[in-house]
Amino acid sequence: MSDVLLEIHTSALAAMETKPLSFIKVATALADDELPSADLSEEAFCIRLADDEANGGALAAAWAKALTAWDFAEDPSWAPSTAARTDERRAAVYDRLQFGDALRKALDSAVPVATMPGATVIAREHTPWYTPERAAARTFYWQAYEGKLRSKDWSEAAIASLHEASRAVVERLTDPEQEARRQAKGLVVGYVQSGKTANFTGVTAKALDAGYRLIIVLGGTLNLLRAQTQRRLDMELIGQENILRGADPADPDTLVGIDYVGDDGDWDEFVRHGGRPSTLQAFDIERLTTRDNDYMSLAQGIKALEFEKHSPTLPLYDPVNLHRAAARVMVVKKNKAVLTKLVKDLKQIHGILGELPALIIDDESDQASVNTSDPKKWEKDSTERTAINDLISQLLKLLPRAQYVGYTATPFANVFVDPGDAEDIFPSDFLISLPRPEGYIGVQDFHDFDSLPDAEQRTVANSQEKAHVRGIYDGADDRLQEAMDAFLLSGALKLYRADHKVPDKPFRHHTMLVHESVKTDDHAALALRINTMWHQAGYTSTDGHNRLADLWTADFAQVSGARAADLPNPASYDELRPYVSRARQLIAKGGNPVIVVNGNSDKYFQQLDLDFDRTPNIWKILVGGTKLSRGFTVEGLTTTYYRRTARQADTLMQMGRWFGFRPGYRDLVRLYIGREEPLTKTATADLYEAFGAVCRDEELFRQQLAQYAELVDGKPQLTPAQVPPLVAQHLPWVKPSARNKMFNAELVEIRSPGKPIEPAAYPTDDSTLCRNTKRWRPLLGALSPEPVSFTSPPKADGAQGTTFSALTAGVSHSELIAVLSHLEWEREDIFQPHLSYLAQLDGTLAKVDDWLVLAPQLTKADRVEAVVLDSVPLSLVRRQRQPGKSSFGRIAGLEHRAAAQWLIDSALDTASAPASNTGVGQRTGVALLYPVVEAKPGADLSAAAGVSRGKADPAKLVMAFTLIPPKSATDSSRRLVRFQAKDSTHADAAIVAAPTQ
């Protein structure tokens, strides 16, 4: 097969870059000019596709790129009624291409539709300017970056996802060619260790191509972190030619002051443009910072920011000048002295700054925010944070055409918590929540949130906890030796796989993180203990190998067999043993397997020799605290030993260094985590549960944003200015520090037709709990003594759902509202927006006739029953509040909620209804009711509930509930949230003056 077909297809796809057209018409027109004898039949196309699919051919790759791009396009004019990444979208593409059924099937086989979620965009209305045609007109740096990602084996779906997510950011910036000055401010939310740098590199590439000519990246508080970001941009976007600036790599005399050449082993992997971009009808990039040098002063004086205009009489932002001008890029440490120097230099430049389209990217924009420290420390650190924000504010004033985009790993960023902290950088124009990336290991991979088999049915194959988590309990064995053994074994397994043709680049670094304390003295003592244990572990002795063999048999062989059967795994420990010796040598290289990481200066980190970019192999155990918790990427992290307690569970979020990408060794990741860590003299903390609770809370918030992102009548339901009150619902303990400022939006109503309403934050004092329990008396008295069986829906693998029994009652809507409307809460706004919605289901908004109340019973082996007031005996439920909060991690049992949801979902389709439907109709809601007892695992539940003579003390119970209204419980508007402005005279302002006392 000649390449005639490939040549025509490649040209046709290039002609259809912005939208699919009739392929045969486009291809025939191209072939008639140059290759009139080419076979353009669908049969020939199918044959070539099959051959390419089997051999990784170029034609299949070209169509994979095109189809995936069309699949991911958001709201394209050529397929207005189809959602991205769906079979309907792909069918619309085929219709426009005018392909037959056989070819459609062949292409679906070669390029399946990627059904991954897209980015969630919460934004104000904006004037469209970044059209597909405009974006396609200039793509020099985006294409260079795209090519680099392909060389790193990114899938077409992952590249298309990044393309759409970065496009969503750029299109909400101001048109750089626009005459009127306007600053857009936004926030991009990713996941911890999820590749946010990849997104802002994509944004930078597209912004440069669109016409932004000054890029300032604020990257980290240490030069090591700043240098990591600089190197990524240099390697994947800026490229060799812009770094060399005409210097000859073979002539040492021309390389003075040029970084990377000769001292970076990956220099050959840096992007190559094929010549200076300015000679290729594009534009050069001048770096104002380098890998080793942060911003010190404009290297060539003020001239470094003097832009040569093609037409001196026109402003720089005029297209005649803008697209011929070189761009300037700097990666600056988030440091008061450095930023002060930059501001000072910019103040000396006059004229051009008012014409200069600039983009400020603030990496880790919530650094030092409330969400990563307790409130006391937040106040203590406020001076430095305020200084940085003030300098950013000055940059924005000096650069009137500058756009500001913050990046963070938590949606609960400080800009949504403290109005004083956020006034100048509040993301008033857009908030974009990035999707979970392909191949990412996150909280769902360590917790059994969505599928929780019965305890006796859990295995390493169906339980994330059993596969990856190893609890540390109070007792003589703190499992530190086992964790070190696991680290050694996992290193040996990486070497074994590399020796059996698994790509070994991900195995270049192999690390273990030990985090027990924030105190530096503790780190030194712990490092000494680990070093001593390592040398006394007997890794070369018979006893040592027997211990490793037992751990391999009991743990790694089982987990890898169940979860990595497609990867090479040894059949016995004897087969692995030679690799254990090699791994031990790599870890102990230099005589000490441990590195302590707790300094706070650039000099300290330079002495550590812990540069993952420039060091060929780092196989070490890292002992540290806060310095390992933010921005610092621990490459090759496989084993984590975590025992640091925190009063605020939110502190844990940035400690999730065990999240990230683990290609080729996902099954080897182990988390050793404290389950009974001392919190006070009498209390202990389960760090695994606490971590899971805060992560789940963030995930629920992301889902909430996605739910409210849908436009209603072409207008947004939710704008960034309205996000703070939603955040406040998830962080009720936060009190803004600003006394003279307040967020203007007030959440009035949350509508949840067919969706669960589950308040998690309940009162803590006995008297309030007692009053609330008594308010449930009418409904408790209505519960029947005879239990009814319910079943959750079948599992995804076809297995039967879980069956449980529950006491039931049918109550009218007015009876339920009478109870709910009198309940007391820690804060009124916790439940009031939901109650406002529910109260209108009397026919005002929609009509709900009645509710089926379920009081689930636990299995007989776990059941502890008690009478609540005058009820029939109820099954008491054990729950724990999150550390430092009044909220519980979850209320409803997963199988209970799944069964209740099934009842609601099937109300409109009686054919699919479960046998236990019990008369749930289209205007019936389901309520799950639990007498919750706050008690730790193993504690006597009856004693904690104050049970006497079979009756529970109402002051010791939290009557907690989950409500699922029927799907019909809404009006025709489809609006799910409603807000009002506290200060109606400034309705469009996100932050307003607080009323004077």
Coordinates of C-alpha atoms in Angstrom, one line a residue, residues 436-810:
R436 CA -10.0 14.2 36.9
P437 CA -7.2 13.3 34.4
E438 CA -6.9 10.0 32.7
G439 CA -4.6 7.6 34.7
Y440 CA -4.7 9.8 37.8
I441 CA -4.8 8.1 41.3
G442 CA -6.9 10.2 43.6
V443 CA -9.0 9.8 46.7
Q444 CA -11.4 7.4 45.1
D445 CA -8.4 5.0 44.6
F446 CA -7.8 4.7 48.4
H447 CA -11.4 4.8 49.7
D448 CA -14.4 2.6 49.0
F449 CA -16.9 5.5 48.5
D450 CA -19.2 4.3 45.8
S451 CA -19.1 0.5 46.1
L452 CA -18.8 -1.0 49.5
P453 CA -19.1 -4.8 49.7
D454 CA -20.0 -6.4 53.0
A455 CA -16.9 -6.7 55.2
E456 CA -16.6 -10.5 54.6
Q457 CA -16.8 -10.0 50.8
R458 CA -14.1 -7.4 50.5
T459 CA -10.9 -8.5 48.7
V460 CA -7.9 -6.7 47.2
A461 CA -9.7 -7.0 43.9
N462 CA -12.9 -5.1 44.9
S463 CA -11.8 -2.9 47.8
Q464 CA -9.4 0.1 47.3
E465 CA -8.7 0.1 51.0
K466 CA -7.7 -3.6 51.1
A467 CA -5.5 -3.1 48.1
H468 CA -3.6 0.0 49.0
V469 CA -4.2 1.1 52.6
R470 CA -2.5 -0.3 55.7
G471 CA -3.8 1.0 59.0
I472 CA -1.5 1.9 61.9
Y473 CA -3.2 1.2 65.3
D474 CA -2.2 1.9 68.9
G475 CA 0.1 -0.9 70.0
A476 CA 3.6 -2.2 70.1
D477 CA 3.9 -2.6 66.3
D478 CA 3.9 0.8 64.5
R479 CA 4.4 -1.0 61.1
L480 CA 7.3 1.2 60.2
Q481 CA 9.5 -1.8 59.5
E482 CA 6.8 -3.3 57.4
A483 CA 6.5 0.0 55.5
M484 CA 10.2 0.0 54.8
D485 CA 10.0 -3.6 53.6
A486 CA 7.2 -2.6 51.3
F487 CA 9.3 0.2 49.9
L488 CA 12.1 -2.2 49.2
L489 CA 9.9 -4.8 47.7
S490 CA 8.1 -2.3 45.4
G491 CA 11.5 -1.0 44.2
A492 CA 12.5 -4.6 43.4
L493 CA 9.3 -5.1 41.5
K494 CA 9.9 -2.0 39.5
L495 CA 13.3 -3.3 38.5
Y496 CA 11.8 -6.7 37.7
R497 CA 9.3 -5.1 35.4
A498 CA 11.9 -2.8 33.7
D499 CA 13.9 -6.0 33.0
H500 CA 10.8 -7.5 31.4
K501 CA 10.3 -4.8 28.8
V502 CA 8.0 -2.4 30.8
P503 CA 9.1 1.2 29.9
D504 CA 11.4 2.2 32.8
K505 CA 11.2 6.0 32.6
P506 CA 8.5 6.1 35.4
F507 CA 10.9 4.0 37.5
R508 CA 13.8 6.5 37.3
H509 CA 13.0 7.7 40.9
H510 CA 11.6 5.6 43.7
T511 CA 10.7 7.3 47.0
M512 CA 9.0 6.7 50.3
L513 CA 7.6 9.6 52.3
V514 CA 7.5 9.5 56.1
H515 CA 5.4 12.3 57.7
E516 CA 4.8 12.2 61.5
S517 CA 5.3 15.7 62.7
V518 CA 5.9 19.3 61.7
K519 CA 8.7 19.7 64.3
T520 CA 12.2 19.7 62.9
D521 CA 13.6 18.1 66.0
D522 CA 11.2 15.2 65.5
H523 CA 12.4 14.8 61.9
A524 CA 16.0 14.4 63.0
A525 CA 15.1 11.8 65.6
L526 CA 12.9 9.9 63.2
A527 CA 15.5 9.9 60.4
L528 CA 18.1 8.5 62.8
R529 CA 15.6 5.8 63.8
I530 CA 14.9 4.9 60.2
N531 CA 18.6 4.8 59.3
T532 CA 19.3 2.5 62.3
M533 CA 16.3 0.2 61.4
W534 CA 17.5 0.0 57.8
H535 CA 20.9 -1.1 58.7
Q536 CA 19.5 -3.6 61.3
A537 CA 16.8 -4.9 59.0
G538 CA 18.9 -7.9 57.8
Y539 CA 18.2 -7.4 54.1
T540 CA 21.1 -9.6 53.2
S541 CA 20.3 -12.3 55.8
T542 CA 18.1 -15.4 55.6
D543 CA 15.8 -13.9 58.3
G544 CA 15.5 -10.7 56.3
H545 CA 14.6 -12.4 53.1
N546 CA 12.1 -14.7 54.8
R547 CA 10.4 -11.6 56.2
L548 CA 10.3 -10.0 52.7
A549 CA 9.1 -13.3 51.2
D550 CA 6.2 -13.4 53.7
L551 CA 5.2 -9.8 52.9
W552 CA 5.4 -10.5 49.2
T553 CA 3.2 -13.6 49.5
A554 CA 0.6 -12.0 51.8
D555 CA 0.5 -8.6 50.1
F556 CA 2.1 -7.8 46.8
A557 CA 1.6 -11.1 45.1
Q558 CA -2.1 -10.9 45.8
V559 CA -2.7 -7.3 44.9
S560 CA -0.6 -7.3 41.8
G561 CA -2.2 -10.6 40.7
A562 CA -5.7 -9.0 41.0
R563 CA -4.9 -5.5 39.8
A564 CA -1.9 -5.8 37.4
A565 CA -2.3 -9.1 35.8
D566 CA -1.3 -7.5 32.4
L567 CA 2.1 -6.5 33.8
P568 CA 5.1 -8.9 34.4
N569 CA 5.0 -10.2 38.0
P570 CA 7.4 -12.8 39.5
A571 CA 6.0 -16.3 40.1
S572 CA 7.9 -16.6 43.4
Y573 CA 10.0 -14.5 45.8
D574 CA 13.0 -16.5 44.6
E575 CA 12.5 -15.0 41.2
L576 CA 12.3 -11.5 42.7
R577 CA 15.3 -11.9 45.1
P578 CA 18.1 -10.7 42.8
Y579 CA 16.1 -7.5 42.2
V580 CA 15.7 -7.0 45.9
S581 CA 19.5 -6.9 46.2
R582 CA 19.8 -4.3 43.5
A583 CA 17.0 -2.1 45.0
R584 CA 18.7 -2.2 48.4
Q585 CA 21.9 -1.0 46.8
L586 CA 20.1 1.9 45.0
I587 CA 18.3 3.0 48.2
A588 CA 21.4 2.8 50.4
K589 CA 23.6 4.6 47.9
G590 CA 25.9 7.0 49.8
G591 CA 25.5 5.1 53.0
N592 CA 22.2 6.7 54.2
P593 CA 18.8 5.7 52.8
V594 CA 17.1 8.8 54.4
I595 CA 16.9 12.4 53.4
V596 CA 15.4 15.0 55.8
V597 CA 13.3 17.7 54.0
N598 CA 12.4 20.5 56.4
G599 CA 14.3 23.6 55.5
N600 CA 12.8 26.8 54.2
S601 CA 15.6 28.4 52.1
D602 CA 16.9 27.9 48.6
K603 CA 20.4 27.2 50.0
Y604 CA 19.1 24.4 52.2
F605 CA 17.5 22.7 49.2
Q606 CA 20.6 23.1 47.0
Q607 CA 22.6 21.2 49.7
L608 CA 20.0 18.3 49.7
D609 CA 20.7 17.3 46.1
L610 CA 17.0 16.6 45.7
D611 CA 16.4 17.9 42.2
F612 CA 14.3 15.3 40.5
D613 CA 14.9 16.9 37.1
R614 CA 18.7 17.0 37.1
T615 CA 19.5 13.9 39.3
P616 CA 19.5 10.7 37.3
N617 CA 18.1 8.5 40.1
I618 CA 16.7 9.3 43.5
W619 CA 15.8 6.2 45.5
K620 CA 15.4 7.5 49.0
I621 CA 13.2 7.6 52.1
L622 CA 12.1 11.3 52.7
V623 CA 11.3 12.4 56.2
G624 CA 9.6 15.8 56.4
G625 CA 6.6 17.9 57.2
T626 CA 5.0 21.0 55.7
K627 CA 7.8 21.5 53.1
L628 CA 6.7 18.3 51.5
S629 CA 3.1 19.3 51.4
R630 CA 2.6 21.9 48.7
G631 CA 4.0 22.4 45.2
F632 CA 6.9 20.0 45.9
T633 CA 6.4 17.0 43.6
V634 CA 7.9 13.9 45.1
E635 CA 8.7 11.8 42.0
G636 CA 8.3 8.1 42.1
L637 CA 6.4 8.1 45.4
T638 CA 5.3 4.6 46.1
T639 CA 5.1 4.1 49.9
T640 CA 3.7 6.7 52.3
Y641 CA 3.9 6.5 56.1
Y642 CA 1.6 9.1 57.5
R643 CA 0.8 9.8 61.2
R644 CA 0.6 13.6 61.5
T645 CA -2.6 14.6 63.3
A646 CA -4.4 17.8 62.5
R647 CA -7.2 19.6 64.3
Q648 CA -8.6 20.7 61.0
A649 CA -9.1 17.9 58.6
D650 CA -8.6 20.4 55.8
T651 CA -4.9 20.5 56.7
L652 CA -4.7 16.9 55.3
M653 CA -5.7 17.9 51.8
Q654 CA -2.4 19.2 50.6
M655 CA -0.6 16.4 52.4
G656 CA -2.0 14.0 49.8
R657 CA 1.4 13.5 48.1
W658 CA 0.3 9.9 47.5
F659 CA -2.1 11.2 44.8
G660 CA -0.8 11.5 41.2
F661 CA 0.2 9.4 38.2
R662 CA 1.8 6.0 38.8
P663 CA 2.3 4.4 35.3
G664 CA 3.5 0.8 35.5
Y665 CA 3.3 0.7 39.3
R666 CA -0.2 1.7 40.4
D667 CA -0.7 -1.7 42.1
L668 CA 2.5 -1.2 44.2
V669 CA 1.3 2.0 45.9
R670 CA 0.9 1.6 49.7
L671 CA -0.4 4.1 52.3
Y672 CA 0.4 3.3 55.9
I673 CA -1.8 5.7 57.9
G674 CA -2.7 6.3 61.5
R675 CA -6.1 5.0 62.6
E676 CA -5.8 5.8 66.3
E677 CA -3.5 8.8 66.5
P678 CA -3.5 10.9 69.8
L679 CA -5.4 14.1 69.3
T680 CA -5.9 15.2 72.9
K681 CA -5.2 13.5 76.3
T682 CA -8.4 11.5 75.9
A683 CA -9.2 11.6 72.2
T684 CA -7.7 9.9 69.1
A685 CA -8.1 10.6 65.4
D686 CA -8.6 8.2 62.5
L687 CA -6.5 10.0 59.9
Y688 CA -7.8 7.7 57.1
E689 CA -11.4 8.5 57.8
A690 CA -10.7 12.2 58.4
F691 CA -8.8 12.4 55.1
G692 CA -11.5 10.6 53.3
A693 CA -14.2 12.9 54.7
V694 CA -12.6 16.1 53.6
C695 CA -11.7 14.8 50.2
R696 CA -15.3 13.5 49.7
D697 CA -16.6 16.9 50.8
E698 CA -14.5 18.5 48.1
E699 CA -15.6 15.9 45.5
L700 CA -19.3 16.6 46.4
F701 CA -18.7 20.3 46.0
R702 CA -17.2 19.7 42.5
Q703 CA -20.3 17.7 41.6
Q704 CA -22.4 20.5 42.9
L705 CA -20.6 23.0 40.6
A706 CA -21.0 20.7 37.7
Q707 CA -24.7 20.4 38.4
Y708 CA -25.2 24.2 38.5
A709 CA -23.0 24.9 35.5
E710 CA -25.8 24.1 33.1
L711 CA -27.2 27.2 31.4
V712 CA -30.8 28.1 31.9
D713 CA -32.3 30.1 28.9
G714 CA -28.8 30.7 27.7
K715 CA -27.7 32.4 31.0
P716 CA -25.6 31.0 33.9
Q717 CA -27.4 29.7 37.0
L718 CA -24.3 30.3 39.0
T719 CA -21.6 33.0 38.7
P720 CA -18.3 33.1 40.5
A721 CA -19.6 35.9 42.8
Q722 CA -22.2 33.4 44.0
V723 CA -19.7 30.6 44.9
P724 CA -18.7 31.9 48.4
P725 CA -22.0 31.0 50.1
L726 CA -21.8 27.5 48.6
V727 CA -18.3 27.1 50.0
A728 CA -19.5 28.3 53.4
Q729 CA -21.9 25.4 53.4
H730 CA -19.0 23.0 53.2
L731 CA -16.7 24.9 55.6
P732 CA -19.0 26.1 58.4
W733 CA -16.1 26.6 60.8
V734 CA -14.5 29.3 58.7
K735 CA -15.0 32.9 59.8
P736 CA -13.7 35.6 57.3
S737 CA -11.0 37.8 58.8
A738 CA -12.0 40.9 57.0
R739 CA -14.2 43.1 59.3
N740 CA -15.0 45.8 56.8
K741 CA -15.8 43.6 53.8
M742 CA -18.3 40.9 53.0
F743 CA -19.3 38.7 50.1
N744 CA -22.4 40.1 48.5
A745 CA -24.2 36.9 47.3
E746 CA -26.5 35.2 49.7
L747 CA -27.8 31.6 49.0
V748 CA -31.5 31.6 49.2
E749 CA -32.6 28.3 47.7
I750 CA -31.2 25.0 46.5
R751 CA -33.5 22.8 44.4
S752 CA -32.9 19.0 44.3
P753 CA -35.5 17.2 42.2
G754 CA -34.6 13.5 42.2
K755 CA -31.3 14.3 44.0
P756 CA -30.3 13.5 47.7
I757 CA -30.4 16.3 50.3
E758 CA -28.1 15.2 53.1
P759 CA -27.2 17.8 55.8
A760 CA -24.0 16.7 57.5
A761 CA -23.4 19.4 60.1
Y762 CA -25.7 19.0 63.2
P763 CA -25.8 20.7 66.6
T764 CA -23.4 19.4 69.2
D765 CA -24.9 20.5 72.6
D766 CA -27.2 18.1 74.4
S767 CA -30.1 20.4 75.0
T768 CA -30.4 21.3 71.3
L769 CA -30.1 17.6 70.3
C770 CA -32.8 16.7 72.8
R771 CA -35.2 19.4 71.4
N772 CA -34.6 18.2 67.8
T773 CA -35.2 14.6 68.7
K774 CA -38.5 15.4 70.3
R775 CA -39.6 17.3 67.2
W776 CA -39.4 14.0 65.3
R777 CA -41.9 12.4 67.7
P778 CA -44.9 12.4 65.3
L779 CA -43.0 10.6 62.6
L780 CA -41.3 8.2 64.9
G781 CA -44.7 7.2 66.2
A782 CA -45.9 6.5 62.7
L783 CA -43.2 3.8 62.0
S784 CA -44.6 0.4 61.6
P785 CA -43.2 -2.4 63.9
E786 CA -42.9 -4.8 61.0
P787 CA -39.8 -4.4 58.8
V788 CA -39.9 -4.3 55.1
S789 CA -37.1 -5.6 52.8
F790 CA -35.5 -3.2 50.3
T791 CA -32.8 -3.9 47.7
S792 CA -30.2 -1.6 46.2
P793 CA -29.9 -1.8 42.3
P794 CA -27.8 -4.5 40.6
K795 CA -24.0 -3.8 40.5
A796 CA -22.2 -2.8 37.4
D797 CA -20.8 -6.3 37.0
G798 CA -24.3 -7.8 37.1
A799 CA -24.1 -8.9 40.7
Q800 CA -27.2 -8.6 42.8
G801 CA -27.7 -5.5 44.9
T802 CA -27.6 -5.6 48.7
T803 CA -30.8 -6.4 50.6
F804 CA -31.6 -4.8 54.0
S805 CA -34.7 -4.3 56.1
A806 CA -36.2 -1.0 57.3
L807 CA -39.1 0.1 59.4
T808 CA -41.4 2.3 57.3
A809 CA -44.0 5.0 57.6
G810 CA -46.1 6.9 55.0

